[in-house]
Short mmCIF file of C-alpha atoms and ligand atoms in Angstrom, two decimals:
data_model
loop_
_atom_site.label_atom_id
_atom_site.label_comp_id
_atom_site.label_asym_id
_atom_site.label_seq_id
_atom_site.Cartn_x
_atom_site.Cartn_y
_atom_site.Cartn_z
CA MET A 521 -16.56 18.86 224.92
CA SER A 522 -15.79 21.64 222.80
CA PRO A 523 -18.39 22.31 220.00
CA SER A 524 -15.89 21.17 217.40
CA ASN A 525 -15.52 18.00 218.99
CA ALA A 526 -19.43 17.20 219.00
CA PRO A 527 -20.20 14.42 217.01
CA ARG A 528 -21.57 15.28 213.39
CA PHE A 529 -24.47 13.51 211.90
CA SER A 530 -24.97 12.89 208.02
CA ALA A 531 -28.32 11.83 206.75
CA ASP A 532 -28.85 9.44 203.78
CA TYR A 533 -25.16 8.21 204.21
CA PRO A 534 -23.81 6.16 201.53
CA LEU A 535 -22.21 2.84 202.98
CA ARG A 536 -20.73 1.41 199.56
CA ALA A 537 -17.10 2.31 200.93
CA HIS A 538 -17.76 1.18 204.45
CA ASN A 539 -18.54 -2.52 203.71
CA THR A 540 -15.85 -4.52 201.98
CA PHE A 541 -18.21 -6.31 199.80
CA GLY A 542 -18.89 -2.92 198.29
CA PHE A 543 -22.76 -3.05 198.33
CA ASP A 544 -24.40 0.05 197.48
CA VAL A 545 -26.55 0.57 200.56
CA ARG A 546 -27.16 3.78 202.64
CA ALA A 547 -27.89 4.55 206.37
CA ARG A 548 -30.56 6.77 207.50
CA LEU A 549 -28.16 8.70 209.73
CA ALA A 550 -24.47 8.06 210.36
CA CYS A 551 -21.93 9.69 212.69
CA GLU A 552 -18.10 9.26 212.94
CA ILE A 553 -16.68 8.50 216.30
CA GLN A 554 -13.50 9.82 216.72
CA HIS A 555 -13.26 10.24 220.52
CA GLU A 556 -14.77 8.19 223.27
CA ALA A 557 -16.68 11.14 224.64
CA GLN A 558 -18.63 11.49 221.29
CA LEU A 559 -20.10 8.02 221.90
CA PRO A 560 -22.84 8.71 224.71
CA ILE A 561 -23.84 11.90 222.80
CA ALA A 562 -24.59 9.85 219.58
CA LEU A 563 -26.30 7.17 221.46
CA GLN A 564 -28.65 9.53 223.03
CA ALA A 565 -29.37 11.15 219.81
CA ALA A 566 -30.12 7.60 218.34
CA VAL A 567 -32.69 7.26 221.44
CA ALA A 568 -34.26 10.59 220.79
CA ALA A 569 -34.86 9.97 217.30
CA GLY A 570 -36.22 6.31 218.12
CA LEU A 571 -33.62 4.93 215.89
CA PRO A 572 -31.74 1.54 216.03
CA ARG A 573 -28.09 2.03 216.10
CA LEU A 574 -25.25 0.00 214.35
CA VAL A 575 -21.41 -0.05 215.41
CA LEU A 576 -19.32 -0.27 212.37
CA GLY A 577 -15.67 -0.86 212.09
CA GLY A 578 -14.09 -1.67 208.91
CA GLY A 579 -17.38 -3.28 207.52
CA SER A 580 -15.23 -6.45 206.82
CA ASN A 581 -17.62 -8.94 208.35
CA VAL A 582 -21.11 -7.57 207.42
CA VAL A 583 -23.56 -8.36 204.58
CA PHE A 584 -26.09 -5.49 204.29
CA THR A 585 -29.30 -6.85 202.42
CA ARG A 586 -31.01 -3.30 202.45
CA ASP A 587 -30.56 0.27 203.70
CA PHE A 588 -30.06 0.52 207.17
CA GLU A 589 -32.86 2.68 208.89
CA GLY A 590 -31.21 3.88 211.72
CA LEU A 591 -27.84 5.54 212.95
CA VAL A 592 -24.49 4.00 212.08
CA LEU A 593 -21.61 4.57 214.47
CA ARG A 594 -18.57 4.59 212.24
CA MET A 595 -15.71 3.80 214.75
CA THR A 596 -12.58 6.06 213.55
CA LEU A 597 -10.76 6.48 217.10
CA ARG A 598 -7.11 6.26 216.55
CA GLY A 599 -4.06 5.94 218.51
CA ARG A 600 -1.81 3.01 219.45
CA ARG A 601 0.96 2.98 222.36
CA VAL A 602 3.25 0.90 224.41
CA VAL A 603 1.22 0.64 227.79
CA GLY A 604 3.70 -1.46 229.89
CA GLU A 605 6.60 -3.82 229.94
CA ASP A 606 7.91 -6.41 232.32
CA ASP A 607 10.62 -9.08 232.26
CA HIS A 608 8.47 -11.38 230.01
CA ALA A 609 6.30 -9.18 227.79
CA TRP A 610 5.30 -5.74 226.12
CA TYR A 611 1.82 -4.58 226.56
CA VAL A 612 0.46 -2.63 223.49
CA GLU A 613 -3.01 -0.96 223.21
CA ALA A 614 -4.58 0.28 220.04
CA ALA A 615 -7.83 2.52 219.55
CA ALA A 616 -10.66 0.83 217.98
CA GLY A 617 -10.63 2.51 214.66
CA GLU A 618 -6.86 1.47 213.93
CA ASN A 619 -6.47 -0.53 210.90
CA TRP A 620 -5.60 -4.05 211.95
CA HIS A 621 -2.70 -4.54 209.50
CA GLN A 622 -1.21 -1.25 210.12
CA PHE A 623 -1.15 -2.02 213.78
CA VAL A 624 0.48 -5.40 213.15
CA CYS A 625 3.21 -3.70 211.05
CA TRP A 626 3.57 -0.94 213.82
CA THR A 627 4.10 -3.64 216.54
CA LEU A 628 6.92 -5.21 214.29
CA GLU A 629 8.57 -1.92 213.77
CA GLN A 630 8.74 -1.35 217.48
CA GLY A 631 10.66 -4.67 217.74
CA MET A 632 7.52 -6.47 219.20
CA PRO A 633 6.92 -9.68 217.28
CA GLY A 634 3.77 -11.89 217.91
CA LEU A 635 1.14 -10.72 215.67
CA GLU A 636 2.87 -11.33 212.34
CA ASN A 637 0.87 -14.54 211.57
CA LEU A 638 -2.39 -12.16 211.44
CA ALA A 639 -0.92 -9.73 208.91
CA LEU A 640 -3.25 -8.48 206.24
CA ILE A 641 -6.39 -9.43 207.84
CA PRO A 642 -8.93 -6.75 206.72
CA GLY A 643 -10.72 -4.67 209.15
CA THR A 644 -10.02 -2.73 212.46
CA VAL A 645 -8.79 -3.43 215.90
CA GLY A 646 -11.84 -2.76 217.56
CA ALA A 647 -13.81 -5.42 215.35
CA ALA A 648 -10.83 -7.94 215.88
CA PRO A 649 -12.16 -9.56 219.25
CA ILE A 650 -15.67 -9.82 217.99
CA GLN A 651 -14.94 -12.76 215.88
CA ASN A 652 -11.61 -13.61 217.42
CA ILE A 653 -9.51 -13.11 214.04
CA GLY A 654 -7.40 -15.96 213.30
CA ALA A 655 -4.96 -17.19 210.54
CA TYR A 656 -2.11 -19.49 209.72
CA GLY A 657 -2.03 -21.09 213.21
CA LEU A 658 -2.45 -18.12 215.48
CA GLU A 659 -5.74 -16.65 217.02
CA MET A 660 -5.96 -13.10 218.40
CA SER A 661 -7.18 -14.60 221.75
CA GLU A 662 -3.73 -15.78 222.49
CA HIS A 663 -2.50 -12.24 222.96
CA LEU A 664 -5.64 -10.46 224.09
CA VAL A 665 -5.28 -9.07 227.73
CA SER A 666 -8.40 -6.69 227.96
CA LEU A 667 -10.50 -4.28 226.05
CA ARG A 668 -12.38 -1.01 226.72
CA ALA A 669 -15.92 -0.73 225.62
CA LEU A 670 -18.90 1.52 226.13
CA GLU A 671 -22.16 -0.29 227.02
CA LEU A 672 -24.71 1.03 224.44
CA SER A 673 -27.79 1.05 226.84
CA SER A 674 -26.36 3.02 229.62
CA GLY A 675 -23.32 5.03 227.70
CA GLU A 676 -21.05 3.89 230.51
CA PRO A 677 -17.39 2.73 229.98
CA VAL A 678 -16.47 -0.86 230.98
CA VAL A 679 -13.24 -2.89 231.04
CA LEU A 680 -13.52 -6.50 229.96
CA THR A 681 -10.72 -9.13 230.48
CA ALA A 682 -9.75 -11.50 227.87
CA ALA A 683 -11.74 -14.18 230.01
CA ALA A 684 -14.77 -12.12 230.07
CA CYS A 685 -14.71 -11.77 226.22
CA ARG A 686 -15.03 -15.69 226.07
CA LEU A 687 -13.20 -15.88 222.78
CA GLY A 688 -13.58 -19.26 220.88
CA TYR A 689 -13.04 -20.13 217.08
CA ARG A 690 -14.58 -17.29 215.34
CA ASP A 691 -16.48 -16.71 218.40
CA SER A 692 -16.78 -14.56 221.57
CA PHE A 693 -19.09 -13.03 224.06
CA PHE A 694 -20.04 -10.09 221.69
CA LYS A 695 -21.43 -12.62 219.03
CA GLN A 696 -23.64 -14.42 221.90
CA GLU A 697 -25.16 -12.78 224.94
CA GLY A 698 -23.21 -9.61 224.41
CA ARG A 699 -24.25 -9.16 220.83
CA ASN A 700 -25.24 -5.47 220.05
CA ARG A 701 -24.69 -4.48 223.60
CA PHE A 702 -21.29 -2.73 223.53
CA ALA A 703 -18.94 -0.70 221.35
CA ILE A 704 -15.41 -1.54 221.76
CA THR A 705 -13.19 1.50 222.00
CA ALA A 706 -9.60 0.15 222.62
CA VAL A 707 -7.88 -3.18 222.94
CA THR A 708 -4.76 -4.43 224.84
CA PHE A 709 -2.44 -7.00 223.82
CA ARG A 710 0.30 -8.87 225.40
CA LEU A 711 3.32 -9.80 223.22
CA PRO A 712 5.96 -12.15 225.03
CA LYS A 713 9.43 -11.34 224.67
CA ALA A 714 10.11 -15.15 224.36
CA TRP A 715 9.03 -15.11 220.85
CA ALA A 716 8.68 -18.50 218.79
CA ALA A 717 7.96 -18.74 215.15
CA ARG A 718 4.56 -20.19 214.39
CA ALA A 719 5.25 -21.60 210.98
CA GLY A 720 3.58 -25.06 211.00
CA TYR A 721 0.44 -24.08 208.81
CA ALA A 722 1.16 -25.98 205.51
CA ASP A 723 0.61 -23.08 203.16
CA LEU A 724 3.00 -20.86 205.29
CA GLU A 725 5.53 -23.54 205.55
CA ARG A 726 5.73 -24.02 201.79
CA GLU A 727 5.96 -20.23 201.32
CA LEU A 728 8.69 -20.02 203.62
CA VAL A 729 10.48 -22.84 201.77
CA ALA A 730 9.90 -20.98 198.47
CA GLN A 731 11.51 -17.82 200.04
CA GLY A 732 14.46 -19.75 201.17
CA GLY A 733 13.81 -18.94 204.87
CA ALA A 734 12.42 -21.93 206.33
CA ALA A 735 15.20 -23.23 208.88
CA ARG A 736 14.86 -20.27 211.27
CA PRO A 737 12.44 -17.69 210.18
CA ASP A 738 12.14 -14.61 211.99
CA ALA A 739 8.98 -12.65 212.59
CA GLN A 740 9.66 -10.37 209.40
CA ALA A 741 10.03 -13.71 207.31
CA ILE A 742 6.79 -14.92 208.71
CA PHE A 743 5.03 -11.65 208.28
CA ALA A 744 6.31 -11.54 204.30
CA ALA A 745 5.20 -15.28 204.03
CA VAL A 746 1.80 -14.69 205.34
CA VAL A 747 1.39 -11.51 203.06
CA ALA A 748 2.52 -13.61 200.02
CA VAL A 749 0.12 -16.27 200.84
CA ARG A 750 -2.87 -14.07 201.46
CA ARG A 751 -2.12 -12.10 198.36
CA ALA A 752 -1.90 -15.36 196.15
CA LYS A 753 -5.06 -16.90 197.41
CA LEU A 754 -7.55 -14.12 198.72
CA PRO A 755 -9.02 -11.42 196.83
CA ASP A 756 -8.30 -7.81 197.86
CA PRO A 757 -11.49 -6.40 198.85
CA GLU A 758 -10.36 -2.96 197.29
CA VAL A 759 -10.21 -4.80 193.84
CA LEU A 760 -13.02 -7.52 194.38
CA GLY A 761 -15.72 -7.09 197.11
CA ASN A 762 -15.52 -9.76 199.70
CA ALA A 763 -15.83 -10.36 203.59
CA GLY A 764 -13.05 -13.04 203.67
CA SER A 765 -14.23 -16.42 204.72
CA PHE A 766 -18.09 -16.51 204.34
CA PHE A 767 -18.42 -19.59 206.27
CA LYS A 768 -17.05 -20.95 209.57
CA ASN A 769 -15.01 -24.20 209.13
CA PRO A 770 -17.58 -26.77 210.66
CA VAL A 771 -16.71 -28.68 213.98
CA ILE A 772 -18.32 -32.14 214.00
CA GLU A 773 -18.53 -35.11 216.26
CA ALA A 774 -15.78 -37.79 216.18
CA GLU A 775 -18.43 -40.64 215.27
CA HIS A 776 -19.83 -38.20 212.38
CA PHE A 777 -16.20 -37.80 211.04
CA THR A 778 -15.30 -41.43 211.06
CA LEU A 779 -18.48 -42.24 208.99
CA LEU A 780 -17.92 -39.51 206.75
CA ARG A 781 -14.18 -40.18 205.94
CA GLU A 782 -15.04 -43.67 204.95
CA ARG A 783 -17.26 -42.12 202.23
CA GLU A 784 -14.77 -39.20 201.54
CA PRO A 785 -11.30 -40.20 201.87
CA GLY A 786 -10.05 -36.83 200.88
CA LEU A 787 -11.90 -34.83 203.66
CA VAL A 788 -9.76 -32.14 204.97
CA SER A 789 -9.87 -32.43 208.69
CA TYR A 790 -8.09 -30.95 211.93
CA PRO A 791 -8.50 -32.98 215.37
CA GLN A 792 -9.72 -30.46 218.18
CA PRO A 793 -8.59 -30.83 221.68
CA ASP A 794 -12.02 -31.86 222.90
CA GLY A 795 -12.13 -34.78 220.39
CA ARG A 796 -14.29 -33.24 217.79
CA VAL A 797 -13.02 -32.61 214.29
CA LYS A 798 -12.94 -29.38 212.39
CA LEU A 799 -13.32 -29.79 208.53
CA ALA A 800 -12.05 -27.34 205.81
CA ALA A 801 -15.43 -25.68 204.56
CA GLY A 802 -13.59 -24.46 201.40
CA TRP A 803 -12.85 -28.28 200.55
CA LEU A 804 -16.44 -29.18 201.06
CA ILE A 805 -17.69 -26.40 198.95
CA ASP A 806 -14.98 -27.08 196.28
CA GLN A 807 -16.13 -30.82 196.15
CA CYS A 808 -19.86 -29.52 195.54
CA GLY A 809 -18.25 -27.80 192.37
CA TRP A 810 -18.85 -24.41 193.40
CA LYS A 811 -15.39 -23.05 193.29
CA GLY A 812 -15.42 -19.94 190.66
CA ARG A 813 -19.10 -20.61 189.99
CA ALA A 814 -21.63 -17.46 190.21
CA LEU A 815 -25.19 -16.61 190.54
CA GLY A 816 -25.36 -13.41 188.69
CA ALA A 817 -22.61 -11.07 190.03
CA ALA A 818 -22.51 -12.98 193.32
CA ALA A 819 -19.53 -15.52 192.79
CA VAL A 820 -17.40 -18.12 194.60
CA HIS A 821 -13.70 -16.91 194.44
CA GLU A 822 -11.68 -18.82 191.92
CA ARG A 823 -8.75 -19.64 194.44
CA GLN A 824 -10.60 -20.07 197.70
CA ALA A 825 -14.20 -21.51 197.65
CA LEU A 826 -14.74 -20.34 201.12
CA VAL A 827 -14.79 -16.75 199.87
CA LEU A 828 -17.74 -15.24 198.17
CA VAL A 829 -17.03 -12.22 196.10
CA ASN A 830 -19.05 -9.43 194.47
CA ARG A 831 -18.03 -9.34 190.90
CA GLY A 832 -19.63 -5.76 190.42
CA GLY A 833 -23.25 -4.83 191.19
CA ALA A 834 -24.50 -7.69 193.27
CA ASN A 835 -26.43 -6.84 196.32
CA GLY A 836 -26.60 -8.66 199.83
CA THR A 837 -29.79 -10.59 198.87
CA GLN A 838 -28.12 -12.11 195.80
CA MET A 839 -25.17 -12.89 197.99
CA LEU A 840 -27.31 -14.60 200.58
CA ALA A 841 -29.07 -16.62 197.76
CA LEU A 842 -25.68 -17.55 196.55
CA ALA A 843 -24.54 -18.67 200.17
CA ARG A 844 -27.93 -20.65 200.51
CA ALA A 845 -27.34 -22.50 197.33
CA ILE A 846 -24.07 -23.59 198.60
CA GLN A 847 -25.26 -24.52 202.07
CA ASN A 848 -27.93 -26.68 200.42
CA ASP A 849 -25.44 -28.54 198.52
CA VAL A 850 -23.08 -29.14 201.19
CA THR A 851 -25.81 -30.37 203.54
CA GLU A 852 -27.11 -32.79 200.88
CA ARG A 853 -23.88 -34.38 200.22
CA PHE A 854 -21.93 -34.16 203.67
CA GLY A 855 -24.92 -33.88 206.11
CA ILE A 856 -23.43 -30.76 207.37
CA VAL A 857 -24.53 -27.27 207.98
CA LEU A 858 -22.45 -24.34 207.08
CA GLU A 859 -22.63 -21.30 209.27
CA PRO A 860 -22.02 -17.92 207.82
CA GLU A 861 -19.20 -16.15 209.48
CA PRO A 862 -20.38 -12.39 208.89
CA VAL A 863 -23.27 -10.61 210.33
CA CYS A 864 -26.21 -10.52 208.06
CA LEU A 865 -28.43 -7.14 208.26
N1 LIG B 1603 -9.43 -26.17 200.23
C1 LIG B 1603 -9.89 -26.71 199.11
N2 LIG B 1603 -10.40 -25.88 198.20
C2 LIG B 1603 -10.75 -24.52 198.40
C3 LIG B 1603 -10.20 -23.81 199.59
C4 LIG B 1603 -9.68 -24.84 200.54
O1 LIG B 1603 -9.76 -27.70 198.91
O2 LIG B 1603 -11.41 -23.79 197.50
C5 LIG B 1603 -8.87 -26.88 201.20
C6 LIG B 1603 -7.33 -26.54 201.02
O3 LIG B 1603 -6.66 -27.25 200.18
C7 LIG B 1603 -6.69 -26.60 202.46
C8 LIG B 1603 -7.88 -26.59 203.42
O4 LIG B 1603 -9.17 -26.52 202.48
O5 LIG B 1603 -6.58 -28.07 202.61
C9 LIG B 1603 -7.70 -25.29 204.13
O6 LIG B 1603 -7.93 -24.02 203.36
P1 LIG B 1603 -7.05 -22.80 203.86
O7 LIG B 1603 -5.59 -23.06 204.17
O8 LIG B 1603 -7.10 -21.88 202.70
O9 LIG B 1603 -7.72 -22.37 204.93
P2 LIG B 1603 -9.37 -22.17 205.46
O10 LIG B 1603 -9.62 -23.32 206.48
O11 LIG B 1603 -10.15 -22.36 204.11
C10 LIG B 1603 -9.22 -20.62 207.34
C11 LIG B 1603 -9.55 -19.24 207.82
C12 LIG B 1603 -9.04 -18.16 207.05
C13 LIG B 1603 -7.57 -18.14 207.28
C14 LIG B 1603 -6.98 -19.48 206.67
C15 LIG B 1603 -5.50 -19.65 207.20
C16 LIG B 1603 -11.88 -19.73 208.54
C17 LIG B 1603 -13.31 -19.79 208.27
N3 LIG B 1603 -11.05 -19.16 207.71
O12 LIG B 1603 -9.32 -20.73 206.22
O13 LIG B 1603 -9.47 -16.85 207.61
O14 LIG B 1603 -6.81 -17.10 206.51
O15 LIG B 1603 -7.68 -20.50 207.50
O16 LIG B 1603 -5.28 -19.70 208.50
O17 LIG B 1603 -11.36 -20.21 209.74
C18 LIG B 1603 -11.47 -15.33 207.51
O18 LIG B 1603 -11.85 -15.83 208.48
O19 LIG B 1603 -11.92 -14.45 206.62
C19 LIG B 1603 -10.22 -16.09 206.77
C20 LIG B 1603 -9.77 -15.70 205.67
#
């Protein structure tokens, strides 16, 4: 590696621009990873200094409650390309630091549809598999082929197939046994040539009707509708700090659901293939009267109760206090424990 390619370390590094809540915290040390070869060197430096390390993408799924007393590895590796094609599909690869939404736009520009339902999701390509990003009737798991990563303990590169990533609803190997063990460096997707519109999600269908293109929407129409729905409902982190949905939608047993629905006929629910039932956490929170309410500058978004926002100057501890107050009310009324989606540090 040439000296100009060597990783550069910054001390007392401000993280405000690197977490979408906009919390004003700092890292003891930070280092931008632009090339895979820089990672082992940075990891060794952390070991030598006896510092814990944190791999950070767009910071869209993290709640910092204090300064990070360790080394932050900012994954800014760039590059996207078509890596293969057969009769049935295109295969595209993107480096971990690519912005997810820009990547979706690029696939559509290449004439390779499939990811349009996942437009405008904040964050990077490398972070996407960790929580198996999903929206409007599509999860990333449907298109993942494999990913490249570096094992943090050994600094060795590995390739993990989609099966090995064990993607589930807002869940993966990287949130379970693989937690804090890998830095994802590149992700490969399969985009089938036999494209079919995925337009069944209620909000999306409504928007397509409003745009007059509901009969036979193409990928571009779906993309535009997803962007419009998200802009109408979800706050832009650049304007109002947030981490998307703060809680996962809870999945409960069928018996529990039947009992609950007798008491709460308006319950918004989605039956699951295994017989269990997923509930809309936003509805549960809304019913508890939390939509638009705040504890100081930590608030519940006015248009989507599942999204917690930083109205300006809130910190992670205050956000977690708000989250706990919401959890308590939801548990008291519905007997359900809401699980946070972002990682709390
Ligand atoms: N609802 C309310 N009040 C609210 C919010 C929602 O009554 O304040 C009801 C809605 O009326 C609707 C139902 O709850 O009937 C579901 O709401 P929505 O369609 O907004 O979706 P969600 O279940 O709240 C999930 C994802 C979002 C994703 C949307 C669209 C999770 C945790 N969240 O939200 O993902 O964009 O579906 O597919 O699964 C994210 O993960 O950060 C995220 C934004």
